[in-house]
mmCIF file of C-alpha atoms in Angstrom:
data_model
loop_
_atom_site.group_PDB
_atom_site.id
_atom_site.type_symbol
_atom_site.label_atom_id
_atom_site.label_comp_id
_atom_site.label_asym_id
_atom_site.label_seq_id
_atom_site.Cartn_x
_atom_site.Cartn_y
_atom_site.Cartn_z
ATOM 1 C CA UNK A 1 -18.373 8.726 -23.000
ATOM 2 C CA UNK A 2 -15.723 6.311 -23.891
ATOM 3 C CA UNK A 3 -16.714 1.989 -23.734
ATOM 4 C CA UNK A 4 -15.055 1.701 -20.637
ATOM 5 C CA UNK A 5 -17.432 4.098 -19.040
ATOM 6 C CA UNK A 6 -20.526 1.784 -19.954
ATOM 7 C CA UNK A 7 -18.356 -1.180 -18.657
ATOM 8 C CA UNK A 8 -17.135 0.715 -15.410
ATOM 9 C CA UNK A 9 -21.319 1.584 -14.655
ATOM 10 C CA UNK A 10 -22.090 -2.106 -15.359
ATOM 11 C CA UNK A 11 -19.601 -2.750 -12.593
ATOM 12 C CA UNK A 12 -20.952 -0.600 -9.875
ATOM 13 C CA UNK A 13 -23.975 -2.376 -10.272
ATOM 14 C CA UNK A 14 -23.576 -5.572 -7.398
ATOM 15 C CA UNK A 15 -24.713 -8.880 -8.542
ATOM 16 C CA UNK A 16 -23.655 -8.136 -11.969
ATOM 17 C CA UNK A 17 -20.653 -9.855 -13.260
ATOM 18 C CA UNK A 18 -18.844 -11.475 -16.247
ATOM 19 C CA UNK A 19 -21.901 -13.984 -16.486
ATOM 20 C CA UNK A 20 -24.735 -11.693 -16.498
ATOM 21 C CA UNK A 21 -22.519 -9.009 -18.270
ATOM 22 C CA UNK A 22 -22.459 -12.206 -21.288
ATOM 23 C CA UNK A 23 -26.394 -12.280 -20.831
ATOM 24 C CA UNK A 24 -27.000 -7.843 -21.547
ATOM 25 C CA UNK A 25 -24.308 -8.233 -24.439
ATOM 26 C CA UNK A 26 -25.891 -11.321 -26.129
ATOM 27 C CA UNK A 27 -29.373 -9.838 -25.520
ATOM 28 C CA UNK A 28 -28.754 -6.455 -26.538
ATOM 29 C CA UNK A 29 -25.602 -6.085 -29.313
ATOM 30 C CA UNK A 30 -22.862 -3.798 -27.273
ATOM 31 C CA UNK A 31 -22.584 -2.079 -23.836
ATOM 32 C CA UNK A 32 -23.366 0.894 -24.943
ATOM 33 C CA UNK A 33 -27.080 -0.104 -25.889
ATOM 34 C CA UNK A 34 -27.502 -2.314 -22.096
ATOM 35 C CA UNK A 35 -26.419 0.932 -20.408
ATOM 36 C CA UNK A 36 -28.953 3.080 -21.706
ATOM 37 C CA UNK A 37 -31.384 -0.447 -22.000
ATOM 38 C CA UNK A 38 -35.028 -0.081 -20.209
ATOM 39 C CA UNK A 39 -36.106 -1.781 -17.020
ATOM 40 C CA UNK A 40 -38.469 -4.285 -19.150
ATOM 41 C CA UNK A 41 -35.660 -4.591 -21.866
ATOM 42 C CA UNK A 42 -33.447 -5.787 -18.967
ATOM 43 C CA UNK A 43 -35.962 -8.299 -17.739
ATOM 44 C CA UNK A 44 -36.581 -9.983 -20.792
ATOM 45 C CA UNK A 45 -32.624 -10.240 -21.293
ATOM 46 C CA UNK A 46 -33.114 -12.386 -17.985
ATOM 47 C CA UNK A 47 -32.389 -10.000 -15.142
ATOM 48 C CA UNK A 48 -34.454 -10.093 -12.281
ATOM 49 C CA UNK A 49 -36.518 -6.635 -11.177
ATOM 50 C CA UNK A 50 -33.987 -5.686 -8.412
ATOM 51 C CA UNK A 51 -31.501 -5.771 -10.812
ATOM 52 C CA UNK A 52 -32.688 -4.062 -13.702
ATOM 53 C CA UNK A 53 -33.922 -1.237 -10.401
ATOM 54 C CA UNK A 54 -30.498 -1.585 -9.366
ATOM 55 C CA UNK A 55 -28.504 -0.544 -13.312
ATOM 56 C CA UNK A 56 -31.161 2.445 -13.939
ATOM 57 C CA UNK A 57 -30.562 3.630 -9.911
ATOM 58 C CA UNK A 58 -26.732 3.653 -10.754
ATOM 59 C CA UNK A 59 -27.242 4.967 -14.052
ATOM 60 C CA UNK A 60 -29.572 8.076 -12.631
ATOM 61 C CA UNK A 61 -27.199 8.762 -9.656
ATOM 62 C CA UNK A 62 -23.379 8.747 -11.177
ATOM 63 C CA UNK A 63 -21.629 10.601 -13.796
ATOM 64 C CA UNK A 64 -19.132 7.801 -15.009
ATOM 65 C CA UNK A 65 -16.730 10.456 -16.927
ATOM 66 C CA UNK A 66 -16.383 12.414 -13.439
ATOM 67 C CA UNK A 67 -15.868 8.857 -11.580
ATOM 68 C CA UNK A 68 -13.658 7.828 -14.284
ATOM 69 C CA UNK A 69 -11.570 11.106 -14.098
ATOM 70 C CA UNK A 70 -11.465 10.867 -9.834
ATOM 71 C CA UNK A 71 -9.919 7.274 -10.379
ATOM 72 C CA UNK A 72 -7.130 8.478 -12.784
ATOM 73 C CA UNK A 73 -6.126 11.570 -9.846
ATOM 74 C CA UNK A 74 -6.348 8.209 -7.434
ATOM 75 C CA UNK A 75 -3.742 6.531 -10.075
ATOM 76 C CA UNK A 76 -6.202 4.010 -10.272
ATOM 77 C CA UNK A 77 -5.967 2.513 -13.658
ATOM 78 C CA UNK A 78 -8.980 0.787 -15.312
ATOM 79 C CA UNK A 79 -8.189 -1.860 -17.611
ATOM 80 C CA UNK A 80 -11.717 -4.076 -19.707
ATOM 81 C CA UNK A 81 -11.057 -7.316 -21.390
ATOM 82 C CA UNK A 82 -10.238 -6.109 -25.066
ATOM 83 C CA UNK A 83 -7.892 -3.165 -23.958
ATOM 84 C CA UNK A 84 -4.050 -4.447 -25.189
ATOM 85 C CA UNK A 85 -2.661 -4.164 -21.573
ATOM 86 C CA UNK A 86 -5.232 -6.828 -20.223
ATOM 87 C CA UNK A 87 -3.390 -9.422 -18.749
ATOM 88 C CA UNK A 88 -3.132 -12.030 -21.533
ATOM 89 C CA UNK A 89 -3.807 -15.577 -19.594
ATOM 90 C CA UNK A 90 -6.429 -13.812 -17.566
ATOM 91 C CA UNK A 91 -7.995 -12.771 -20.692
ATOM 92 C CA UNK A 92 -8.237 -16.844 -21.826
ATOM 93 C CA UNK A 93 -10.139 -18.056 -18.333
ATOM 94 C CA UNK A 94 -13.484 -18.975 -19.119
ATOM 95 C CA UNK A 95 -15.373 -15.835 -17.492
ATOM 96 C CA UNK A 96 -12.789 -13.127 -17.465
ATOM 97 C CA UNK A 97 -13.763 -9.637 -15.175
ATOM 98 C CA UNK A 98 -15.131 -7.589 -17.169
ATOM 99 C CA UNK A 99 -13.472 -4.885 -15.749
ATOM 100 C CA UNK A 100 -10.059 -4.828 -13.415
ATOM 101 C CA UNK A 101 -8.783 -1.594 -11.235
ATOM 102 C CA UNK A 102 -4.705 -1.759 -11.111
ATOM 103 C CA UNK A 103 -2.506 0.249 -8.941
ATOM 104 C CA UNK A 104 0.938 -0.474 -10.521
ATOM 105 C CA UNK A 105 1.536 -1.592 -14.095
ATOM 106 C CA UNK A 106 1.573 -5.167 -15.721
ATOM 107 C CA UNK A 107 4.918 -5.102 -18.227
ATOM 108 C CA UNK A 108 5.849 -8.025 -20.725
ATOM 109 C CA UNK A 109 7.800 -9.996 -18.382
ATOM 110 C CA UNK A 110 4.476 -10.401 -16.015
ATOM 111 C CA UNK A 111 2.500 -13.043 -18.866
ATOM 112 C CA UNK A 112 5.184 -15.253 -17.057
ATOM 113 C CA UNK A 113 3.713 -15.411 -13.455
ATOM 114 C CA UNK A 114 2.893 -18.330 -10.600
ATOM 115 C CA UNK A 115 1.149 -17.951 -7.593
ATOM 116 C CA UNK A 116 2.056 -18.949 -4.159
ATOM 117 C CA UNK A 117 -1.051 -19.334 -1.811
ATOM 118 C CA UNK A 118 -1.277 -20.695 1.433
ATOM 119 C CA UNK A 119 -2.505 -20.875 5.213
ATOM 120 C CA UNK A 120 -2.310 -16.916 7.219
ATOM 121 C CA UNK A 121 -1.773 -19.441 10.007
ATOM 122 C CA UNK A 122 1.870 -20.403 8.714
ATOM 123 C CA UNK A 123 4.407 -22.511 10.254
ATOM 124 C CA UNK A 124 8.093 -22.023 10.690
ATOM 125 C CA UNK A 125 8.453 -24.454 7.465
ATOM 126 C CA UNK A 126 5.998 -23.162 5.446
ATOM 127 C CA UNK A 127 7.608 -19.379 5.971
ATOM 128 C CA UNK A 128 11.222 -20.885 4.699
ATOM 129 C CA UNK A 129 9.152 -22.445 1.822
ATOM 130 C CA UNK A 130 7.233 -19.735 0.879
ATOM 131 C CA UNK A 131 10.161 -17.010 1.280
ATOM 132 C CA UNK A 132 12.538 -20.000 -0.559
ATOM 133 C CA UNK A 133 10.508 -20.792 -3.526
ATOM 134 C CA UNK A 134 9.104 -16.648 -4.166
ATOM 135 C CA UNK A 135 12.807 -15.969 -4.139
ATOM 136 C CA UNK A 136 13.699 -18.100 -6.629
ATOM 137 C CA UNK A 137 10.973 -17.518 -8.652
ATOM 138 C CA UNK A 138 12.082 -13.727 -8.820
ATOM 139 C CA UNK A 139 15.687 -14.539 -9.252
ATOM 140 C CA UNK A 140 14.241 -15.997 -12.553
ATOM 141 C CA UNK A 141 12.277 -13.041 -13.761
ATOM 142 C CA UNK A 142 9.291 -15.056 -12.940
ATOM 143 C CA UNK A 143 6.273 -13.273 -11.427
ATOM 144 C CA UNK A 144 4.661 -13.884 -7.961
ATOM 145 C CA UNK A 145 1.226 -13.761 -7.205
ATOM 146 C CA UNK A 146 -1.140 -13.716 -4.402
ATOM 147 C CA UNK A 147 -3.783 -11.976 -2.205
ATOM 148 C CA UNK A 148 -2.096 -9.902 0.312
ATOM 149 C CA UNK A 149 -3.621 -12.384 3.059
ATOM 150 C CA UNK A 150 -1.804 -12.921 6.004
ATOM 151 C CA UNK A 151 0.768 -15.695 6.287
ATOM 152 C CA UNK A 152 1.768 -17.230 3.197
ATOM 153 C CA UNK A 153 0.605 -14.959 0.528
ATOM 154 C CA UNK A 154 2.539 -11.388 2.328
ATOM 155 C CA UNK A 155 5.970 -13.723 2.865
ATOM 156 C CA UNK A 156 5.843 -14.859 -0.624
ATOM 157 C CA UNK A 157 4.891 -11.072 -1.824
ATOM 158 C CA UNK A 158 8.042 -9.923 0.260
ATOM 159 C CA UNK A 159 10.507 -12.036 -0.933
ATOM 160 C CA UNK A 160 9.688 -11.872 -4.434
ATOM 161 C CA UNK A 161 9.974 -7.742 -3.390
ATOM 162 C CA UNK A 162 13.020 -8.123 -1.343
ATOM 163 C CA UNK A 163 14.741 -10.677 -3.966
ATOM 164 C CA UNK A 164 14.116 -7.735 -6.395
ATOM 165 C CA UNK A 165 11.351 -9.375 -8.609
ATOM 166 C CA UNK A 166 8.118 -8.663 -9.648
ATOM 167 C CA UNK A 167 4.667 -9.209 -7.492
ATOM 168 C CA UNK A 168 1.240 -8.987 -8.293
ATOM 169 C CA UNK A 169 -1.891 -9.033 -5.415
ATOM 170 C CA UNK A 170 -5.247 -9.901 -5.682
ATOM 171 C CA UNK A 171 -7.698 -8.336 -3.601
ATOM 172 C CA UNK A 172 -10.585 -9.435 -2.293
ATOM 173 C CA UNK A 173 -11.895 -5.649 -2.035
ATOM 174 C CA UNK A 174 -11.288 -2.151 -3.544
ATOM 175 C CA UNK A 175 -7.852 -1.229 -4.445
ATOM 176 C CA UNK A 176 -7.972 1.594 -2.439
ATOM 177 C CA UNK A 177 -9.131 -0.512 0.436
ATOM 178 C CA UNK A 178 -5.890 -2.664 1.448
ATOM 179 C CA UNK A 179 -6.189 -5.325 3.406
ATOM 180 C CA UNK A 180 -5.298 -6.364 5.987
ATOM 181 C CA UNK A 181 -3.677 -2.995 7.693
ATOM 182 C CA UNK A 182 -0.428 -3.945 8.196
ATOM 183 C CA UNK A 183 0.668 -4.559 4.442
ATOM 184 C CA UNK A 184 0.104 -1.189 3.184
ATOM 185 C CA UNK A 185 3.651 -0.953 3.161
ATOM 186 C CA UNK A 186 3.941 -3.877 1.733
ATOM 187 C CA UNK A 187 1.328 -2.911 -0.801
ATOM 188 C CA UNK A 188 2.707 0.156 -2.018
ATOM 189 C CA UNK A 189 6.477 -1.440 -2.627
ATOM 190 C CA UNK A 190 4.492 -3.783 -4.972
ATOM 191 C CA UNK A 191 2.682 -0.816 -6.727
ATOM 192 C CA UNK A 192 6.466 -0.077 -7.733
ATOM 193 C CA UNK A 193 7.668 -3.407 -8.555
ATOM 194 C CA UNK A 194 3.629 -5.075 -9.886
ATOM 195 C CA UNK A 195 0.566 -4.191 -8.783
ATOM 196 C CA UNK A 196 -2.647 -4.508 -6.733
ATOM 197 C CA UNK A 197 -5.124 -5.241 -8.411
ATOM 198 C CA UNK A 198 -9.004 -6.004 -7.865
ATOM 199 C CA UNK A 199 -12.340 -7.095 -10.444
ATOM 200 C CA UNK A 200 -14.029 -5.160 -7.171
ATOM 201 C CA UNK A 201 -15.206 -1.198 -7.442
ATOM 202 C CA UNK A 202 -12.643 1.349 -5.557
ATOM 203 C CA UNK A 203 -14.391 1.558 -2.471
ATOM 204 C CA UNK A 204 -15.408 -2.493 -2.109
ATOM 205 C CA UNK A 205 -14.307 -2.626 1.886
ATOM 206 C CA UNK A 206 -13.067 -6.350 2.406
ATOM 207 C CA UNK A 207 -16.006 -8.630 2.740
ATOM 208 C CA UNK A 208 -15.454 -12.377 3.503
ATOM 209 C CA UNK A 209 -17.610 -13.090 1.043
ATOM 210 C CA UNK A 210 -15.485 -11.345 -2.110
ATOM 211 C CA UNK A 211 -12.212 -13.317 -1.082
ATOM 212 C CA UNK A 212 -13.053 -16.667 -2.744
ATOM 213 C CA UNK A 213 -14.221 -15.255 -6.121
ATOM 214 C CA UNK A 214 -11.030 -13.482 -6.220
ATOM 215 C CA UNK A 215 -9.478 -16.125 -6.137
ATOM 216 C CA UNK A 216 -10.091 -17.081 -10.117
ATOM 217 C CA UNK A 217 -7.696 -14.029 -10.606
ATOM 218 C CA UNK A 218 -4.974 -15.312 -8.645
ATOM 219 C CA UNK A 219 -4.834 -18.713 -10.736
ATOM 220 C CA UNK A 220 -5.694 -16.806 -14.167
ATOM 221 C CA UNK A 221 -2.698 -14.312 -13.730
ATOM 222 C CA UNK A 222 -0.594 -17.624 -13.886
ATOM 223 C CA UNK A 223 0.895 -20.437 -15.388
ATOM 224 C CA UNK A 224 0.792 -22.589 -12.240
ATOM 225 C CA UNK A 225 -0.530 -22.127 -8.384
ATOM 226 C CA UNK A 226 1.580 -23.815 -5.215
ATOM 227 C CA UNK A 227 0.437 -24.371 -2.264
ATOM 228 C CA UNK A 228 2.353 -23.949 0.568
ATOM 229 C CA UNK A 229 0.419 -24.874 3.086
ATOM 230 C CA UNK A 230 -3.001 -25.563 3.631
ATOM 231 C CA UNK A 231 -5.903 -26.579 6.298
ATOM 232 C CA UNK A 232 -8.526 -28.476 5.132
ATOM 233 C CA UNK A 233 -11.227 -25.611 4.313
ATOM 234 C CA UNK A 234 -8.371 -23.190 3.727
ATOM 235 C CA UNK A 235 -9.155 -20.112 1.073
ATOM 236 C CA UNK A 236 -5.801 -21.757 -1.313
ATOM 237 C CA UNK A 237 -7.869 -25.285 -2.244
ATOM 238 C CA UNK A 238 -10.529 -22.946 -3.728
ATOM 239 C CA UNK A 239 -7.419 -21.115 -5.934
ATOM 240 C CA UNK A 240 -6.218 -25.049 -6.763
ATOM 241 C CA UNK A 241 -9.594 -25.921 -7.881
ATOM 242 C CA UNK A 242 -9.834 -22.380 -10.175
ATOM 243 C CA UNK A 243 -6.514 -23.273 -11.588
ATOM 244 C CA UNK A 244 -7.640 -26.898 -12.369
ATOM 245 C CA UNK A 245 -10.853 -25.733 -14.046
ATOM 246 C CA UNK A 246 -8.632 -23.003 -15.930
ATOM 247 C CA UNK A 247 -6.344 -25.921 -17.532
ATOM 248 C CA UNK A 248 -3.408 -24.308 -14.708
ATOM 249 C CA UNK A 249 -1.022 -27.578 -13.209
ATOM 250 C CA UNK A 250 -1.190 -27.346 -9.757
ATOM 251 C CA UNK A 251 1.306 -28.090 -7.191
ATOM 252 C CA UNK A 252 1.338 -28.976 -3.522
ATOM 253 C CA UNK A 253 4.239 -28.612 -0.647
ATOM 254 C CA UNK A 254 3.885 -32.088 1.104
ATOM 255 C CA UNK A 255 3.720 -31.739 4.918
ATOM 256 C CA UNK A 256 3.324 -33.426 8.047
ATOM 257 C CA UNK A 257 0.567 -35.689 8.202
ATOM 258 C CA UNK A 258 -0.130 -34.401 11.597
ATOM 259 C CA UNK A 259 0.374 -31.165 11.233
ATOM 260 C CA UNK A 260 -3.612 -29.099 10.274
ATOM 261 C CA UNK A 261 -1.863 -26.787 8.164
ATOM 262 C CA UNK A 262 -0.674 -29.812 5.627
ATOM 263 C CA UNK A 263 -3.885 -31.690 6.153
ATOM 264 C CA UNK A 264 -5.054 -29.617 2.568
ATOM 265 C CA UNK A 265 -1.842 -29.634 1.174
ATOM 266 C CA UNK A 266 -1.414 -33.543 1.415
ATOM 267 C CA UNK A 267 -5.087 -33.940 0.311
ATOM 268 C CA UNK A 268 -4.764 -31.737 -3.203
ATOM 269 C CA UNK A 269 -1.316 -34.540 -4.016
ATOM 270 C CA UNK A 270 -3.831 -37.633 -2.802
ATOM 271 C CA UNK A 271 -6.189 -36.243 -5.103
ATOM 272 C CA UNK A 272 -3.659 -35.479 -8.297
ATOM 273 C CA UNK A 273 -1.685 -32.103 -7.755
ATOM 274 C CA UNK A 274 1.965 -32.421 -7.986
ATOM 275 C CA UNK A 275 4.005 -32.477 -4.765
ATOM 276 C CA UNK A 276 7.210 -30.094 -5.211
ATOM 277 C CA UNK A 277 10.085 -30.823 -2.808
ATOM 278 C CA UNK A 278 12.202 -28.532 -5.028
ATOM 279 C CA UNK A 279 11.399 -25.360 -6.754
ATOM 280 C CA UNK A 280 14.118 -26.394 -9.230
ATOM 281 C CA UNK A 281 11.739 -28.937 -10.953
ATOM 282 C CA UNK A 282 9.068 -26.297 -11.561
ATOM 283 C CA UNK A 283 11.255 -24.260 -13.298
ATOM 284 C CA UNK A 284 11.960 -27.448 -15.687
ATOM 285 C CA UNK A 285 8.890 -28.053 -15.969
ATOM 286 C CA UNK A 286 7.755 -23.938 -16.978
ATOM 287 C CA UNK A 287 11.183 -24.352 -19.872
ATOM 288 C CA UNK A 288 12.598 -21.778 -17.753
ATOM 289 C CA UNK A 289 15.424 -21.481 -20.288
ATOM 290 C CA UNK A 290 12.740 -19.524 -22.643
ATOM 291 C CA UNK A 291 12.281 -17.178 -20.111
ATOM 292 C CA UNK A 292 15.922 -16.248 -20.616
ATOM 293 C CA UNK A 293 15.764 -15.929 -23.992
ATOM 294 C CA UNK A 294 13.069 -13.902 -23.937
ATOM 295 C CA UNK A 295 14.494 -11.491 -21.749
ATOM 296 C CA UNK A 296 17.769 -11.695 -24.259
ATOM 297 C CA UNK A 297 15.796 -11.215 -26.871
ATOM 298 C CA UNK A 298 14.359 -7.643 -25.576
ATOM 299 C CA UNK A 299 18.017 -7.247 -24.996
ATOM 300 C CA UNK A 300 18.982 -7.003 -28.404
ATOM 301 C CA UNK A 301 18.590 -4.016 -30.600
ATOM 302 C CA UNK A 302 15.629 -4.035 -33.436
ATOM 303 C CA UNK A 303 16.720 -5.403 -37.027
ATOM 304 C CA UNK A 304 15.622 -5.890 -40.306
ATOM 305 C CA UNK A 305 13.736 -4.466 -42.903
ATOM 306 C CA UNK A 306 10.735 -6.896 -42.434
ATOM 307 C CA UNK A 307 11.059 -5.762 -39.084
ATOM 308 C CA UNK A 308 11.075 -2.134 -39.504
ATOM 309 C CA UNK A 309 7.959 -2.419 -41.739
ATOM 310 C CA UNK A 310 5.997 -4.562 -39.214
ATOM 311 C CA UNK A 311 6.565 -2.151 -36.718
ATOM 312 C CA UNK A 312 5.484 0.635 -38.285
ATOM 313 C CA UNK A 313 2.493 -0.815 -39.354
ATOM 314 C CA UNK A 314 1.285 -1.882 -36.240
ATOM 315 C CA UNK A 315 -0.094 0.576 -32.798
ATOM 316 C CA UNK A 316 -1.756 -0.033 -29.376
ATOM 317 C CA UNK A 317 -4.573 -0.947 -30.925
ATOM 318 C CA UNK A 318 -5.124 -4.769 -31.925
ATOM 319 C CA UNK A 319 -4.430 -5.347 -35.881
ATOM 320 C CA UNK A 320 -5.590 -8.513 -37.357
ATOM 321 C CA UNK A 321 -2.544 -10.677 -39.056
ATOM 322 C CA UNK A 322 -4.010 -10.025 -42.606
ATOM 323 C CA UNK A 323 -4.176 -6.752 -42.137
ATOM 324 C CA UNK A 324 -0.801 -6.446 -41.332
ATOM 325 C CA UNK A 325 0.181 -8.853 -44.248
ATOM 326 C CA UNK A 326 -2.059 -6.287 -46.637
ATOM 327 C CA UNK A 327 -0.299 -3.022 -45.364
ATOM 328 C CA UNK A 328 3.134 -4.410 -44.834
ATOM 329 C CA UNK A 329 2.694 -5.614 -48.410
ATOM 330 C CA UNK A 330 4.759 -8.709 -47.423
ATOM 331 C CA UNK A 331 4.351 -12.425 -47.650
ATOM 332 C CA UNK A 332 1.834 -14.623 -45.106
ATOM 333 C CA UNK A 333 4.949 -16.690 -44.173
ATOM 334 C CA UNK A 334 7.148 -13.559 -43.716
ATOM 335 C CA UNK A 335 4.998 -11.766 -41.362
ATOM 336 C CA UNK A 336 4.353 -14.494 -39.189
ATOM 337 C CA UNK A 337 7.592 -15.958 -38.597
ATOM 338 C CA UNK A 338 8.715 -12.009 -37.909
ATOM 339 C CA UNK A 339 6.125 -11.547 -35.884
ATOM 340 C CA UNK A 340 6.660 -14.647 -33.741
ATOM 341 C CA UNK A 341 10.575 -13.052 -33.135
ATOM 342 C CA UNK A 342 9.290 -9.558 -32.526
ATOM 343 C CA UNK A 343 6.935 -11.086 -29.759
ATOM 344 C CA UNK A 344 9.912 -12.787 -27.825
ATOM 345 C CA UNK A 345 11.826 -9.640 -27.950
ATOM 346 C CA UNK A 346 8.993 -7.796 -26.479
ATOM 347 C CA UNK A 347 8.266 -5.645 -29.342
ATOM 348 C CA UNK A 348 4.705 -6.891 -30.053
ATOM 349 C CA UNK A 349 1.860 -8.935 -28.145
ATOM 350 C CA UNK A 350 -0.337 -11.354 -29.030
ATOM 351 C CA UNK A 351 -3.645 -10.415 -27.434
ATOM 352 C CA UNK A 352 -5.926 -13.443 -29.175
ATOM 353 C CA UNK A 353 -7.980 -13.698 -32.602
ATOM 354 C CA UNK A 354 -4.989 -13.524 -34.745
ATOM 355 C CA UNK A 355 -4.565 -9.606 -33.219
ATOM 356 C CA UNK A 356 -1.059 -8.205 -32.543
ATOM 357 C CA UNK A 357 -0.227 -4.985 -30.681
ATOM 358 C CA UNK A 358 3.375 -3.040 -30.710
ATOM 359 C CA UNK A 359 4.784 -2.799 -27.182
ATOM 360 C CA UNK A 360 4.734 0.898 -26.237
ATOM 361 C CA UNK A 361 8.032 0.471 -24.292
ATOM 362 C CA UNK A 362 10.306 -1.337 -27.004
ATOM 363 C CA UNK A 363 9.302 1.535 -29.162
ATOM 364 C CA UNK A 364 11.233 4.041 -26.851
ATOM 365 C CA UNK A 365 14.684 2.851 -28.252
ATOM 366 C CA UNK A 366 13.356 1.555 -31.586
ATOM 367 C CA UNK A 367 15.467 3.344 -34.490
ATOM 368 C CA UNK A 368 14.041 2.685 -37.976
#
């Protein structure tokens, strides 16, 4: 059985996440040795008896290659923190899932992403905010996410959608569970144009309890969260206060002042977030402009010895830089200025540790 496998088992397994996941790897090497680990080895890594009772249960009862194999016919994609196509600010959050299930794909052009979150009991303005703002951020090749909720998050999903953009949704159960009913429409236009995503088993039926954990995704995925609107114990101040712990700026529609959906809204710019008024000066501040260039850069057809050489040298798996500088057989300051250019064309990705993969879809056209 491949990795994944042991990490997909440790996932079944409720109560065990990206913490305690730390605790088996620290305690006993790799995943492979905590999946097959015995129920006293798992208490003395720190796990309490139900636990440990609960990994050997799952262990004894499923046949991860068979599950594994079922998700793929589902088109269920499983993605675990060191595969290439993890998404790459997610990866940096302190505590990343372990293991995400994606319906859709993530592409290049998705590393640049913001949130919109919000009340599901919108008002008129905060519908021409949300739908105003997710436009423009798609008009801009900018990614939207959310959570699918009601109100603010399914308007902001749509008109990224409907402005012909990108959108990515976080769920707060299976991916194969969407919720609520009435945007599996929605849903499956964004499995086209994103995905749906979840850190939750296929199966996970939408528990009130799962939605603010999820909610770490949301703000991870991004570069910076907005909120629409908000009541005071509203789901989006627990995104704002993930994205503030995760080093994300945060910004904050001002509203009435006597109006309960603004009541959280005006709160998160008395306590520090910024208040945006105009989309226009988010975009300043994100250097939009690089955006564009990045997208001209993937535009423009590959060149360059260096270039060629770098490319063949590297795969879909991660290559550390002096490796590449050893098998290229080219200088340390050659490689890495090349390297920087071949990531804003899209041709390679960064994925952390001084690791670079090629891009699978700029090789299609790539003539050496």
């Amino acid at each position: 059985m491949e990795k994944r496998g042991y990490w997909v088992g440790f996932n079944l397994v409720r109560g065990i996440g990206a913490v305690r996941m730390q605790q088996l790897i620290d305690y006993f090497g790799d995943v492979e040795r905590a999946w097959f680990g015995s129920f006293q080895a798992y208490r003395q890594a720190g796990l309490s008896e139900k636990l440990s009772e609960r990994i050997i249960e799952i262990r004894n009862q499923f046949n991860l290659d068979k599950y594994i194999d079922t998700l793929a016919r589902q088109n269920i994609k499983i993605l675990i923190k060191d595969d290439p196509d993890y998404p790459r600010y997610l990866r940096e959050i302190q505590q990343p899932p372990p293991v995400i299930y994606v319906r859709g794909n993530f592409v290049v052009e998705d590393d640049w992403a913001v949130a919109i979150v919000g009340t599901r009991r919108v008002t008129h303005y905060g519908q021409q905010i949300a739908e105003q703002f997710a436009k423009t951020l798609a008009e801009h090749h900018i990614t939207v996410v959310s959570g699918l909720a009601r109100g603010v998050d399914g308007i902001a999903h749509q008109a990224a959608i409907n402005a012909g953009g990108r959108s990515i949704a976080v769920l707060g159960s299976g991916v194969d569970k969407i919720y609520p009913p009435e945007h599996k429409l929605l849903a499956q236009k964004m499995m086209d144009h994103g995905a749906i995503i979840s850190d939750y088993p296929p199966g996970t039926p939408p528990e009130s309890s799962n939605f603010p954990p999820r909610n770490r995704i949301i703000s991870g995925l991004s570069r910076a969260v907005i909120v629409i609107e908000a009541g005071i114990k509203s789901g989006a101040l627990i995104t704002a206060d993930f994205a503030v712990d995760q080093g994300r700026e945060v910004y904050a529609v001002p509203g009435n002042i006597n109006s309960i959906q603004s009541k959280g809204t005006n709160q998160l710019i008395q306590n520090g977030a910024r208040p945006l008024t105009d989309i226009r000066d988010l975009l300043t501040d994100l250097q939009v402009e690089l955006i564009h260039e990045h997208q001209e850069f993937r535009k423009q057809s590959p060149s360059g010895k260096t270039e060629s050489v770098l490319y063949s040298v590297l795969n879909d798996q991660p290559i550390h830089v002096d490796e590449i500088i050893q098998k290229a057989a080219l200088s340390v300051s050659e490689v890495t200025a090349q390297l920087t250019v071949m990531e804003l064309k899209g041709m390679v990705r960064h994925v952390g540790g001084m690791k670079y993969i090629k891009i699978s879809e700029a090789g299609e056209d790539y003539q050496t």
